[in-house]
Amino acid sequence: MEEHAFFTNDAIVFGLLALALAGIFYTSSQKSGFWSKFYKIIPALLLCYLIPAIFNSVGLISDKTSNLYYVASRYLLPASLVLMTLSINLKAIANLGVKALVMFFTGTIGIIIGGPIAILLISLVSPETVGGADFDAVWRGLSTLAGSWIGGGANQAAMLEIYQYNPDKYGGMVLVDIVVANLWMAILLFGIGKSNRIDKWLKADNTAITELKEKVSTFAESVKRNPSLADLMIMMGLAFGAVGIAHWGADGMAGLFENIPKDSALASFGSKFFWMVTIATAIGILLSFTKAKNYEGAGASKLGSVFIYILVATIGMKMDLGSIFENPGLIAIGLVWMAIHAGLLILVAKLIKAPFFFLAVGSQANVGGAASAPVVAAEFHPSLASVGVLLAVFGYVVGTYGAILCTILMEMAATS
């Protein structure tokens, strides 16, 4: 859509996104009238994502001509992770139990088996959609989706290197990734507004999550104060000082792994983004053992939430709603694949009585990675953002291994 974007100046684009976010938060803060009823049905976070998507879809803006997502994901995301983990309670997170990990690995398994099942089902209706020979074989292209949906961008690149899918056709797979993953995220965000009802249906025990939220809220209340200019500047220093350290450390750590072949299962350790997120989170956790945690009372997590919502808006502007109809065959594979992932998560959540929080964050830690897992987690409560990050790190580690297994199964399904 680059040639159709009306606004290509990032200052203007950022202004539009900021106005959209301001309008959403103003209307969602209304306690009565139409907006009060509206936001009981549609979560505010979902609109923060959809309105920029609409701007992009009608050609008002385009992620192709903007660097805002890069800035938000590389600068604001690590800053928000630091601010939102300042008051982290590691013992309380450990008390969440094994259900969080069970749901994460259920999501992983859902992606691994979902690919080959989707190929088998779509081949019954449209064999040509899942065909192709040699390096044009569709299963090779779908391997990159498996890498992305279990791990992240580094894992996706590793799968492209391993299976050598035709680069000229790779754009179609990227489109499926963006469309299907973002549609699923939108569904999860919608579900957050109904989480109490969903938890009741799942017969879930929310005790550990409630205790974690209460502990963080109680601590924040005990140190609550009206933030001074000094408080705000110190929080900015902590956050962006940590961002600088995270980038410096990421450059160094990724450099240690730069000689690892891109087709190696360890290739994700060569990703600067992986190390940036990991280091920023580690810094936030270390600061939580110091007096810096008291800045939660001055609004550290609120400032972090501002950065998170800007990130959400930039994620939204990557979505072109009209592109859903461009390649219906591949999109259909992606939708069936994601439906299997979702169905397995719902089944296991029902069986082990896991809260919707674990379902949503376990899924996004796979499909969305570190950019969106903390967004979804923080929507439940800012104190839970770190849970999303920690699970997303697991995704990077197992991503390539899981994707290779998935691809072997997809090749068998496509050639049987």
Short mmCIF file of C-alpha atoms in Angstrom, two decimals, residues 1 5 48 64 80 93 130 138 153-154 175 205 225 227 257-258 273 275 308 311 322 329 345 357:
data_model
loop_
_atom_site.label_atom_id
_atom_site.label_comp_id
_atom_site.label_asym_id
_atom_site.label_seq_id
_atom_site.Cartn_x
_atom_site.Cartn_y
_atom_site.Cartn_z
CA MET A 1 0.00 0.00 0.00
CA ALA A 5 -0.61 6.09 1.75
CA CYS A 48 -6.61 0.71 19.99
CA LYS A 64 5.35 0.30 4.65
CA SER A 80 7.67 -0.65 29.29
CA ILE A 93 4.38 -15.45 39.91
CA VAL A 130 -1.49 -27.11 -0.84
CA VAL A 138 3.47 -24.77 -0.20
CA GLY A 153 10.94 -13.46 13.51
CA ALA A 154 14.33 -15.11 14.05
CA LEU A 175 0.57 -11.89 4.43
CA ASP A 205 -9.60 -21.14 39.70
CA ARG A 225 2.27 9.47 45.85
CA PRO A 227 4.65 12.05 41.06
CA PHE A 257 26.09 -16.36 17.95
CA GLU A 258 26.60 -14.68 14.57
CA PHE A 273 15.36 -8.65 19.49
CA TRP A 275 18.32 -10.60 23.69
CA ILE A 308 2.41 -0.49 25.53
CA LEU A 311 2.98 -0.30 20.56
CA GLY A 322 -8.69 -5.72 2.67
CA GLY A 329 -6.61 -20.38 -0.30
CA LEU A 345 -6.19 -24.54 23.99
CA PHE A 357 -5.61 -15.48 31.25
#
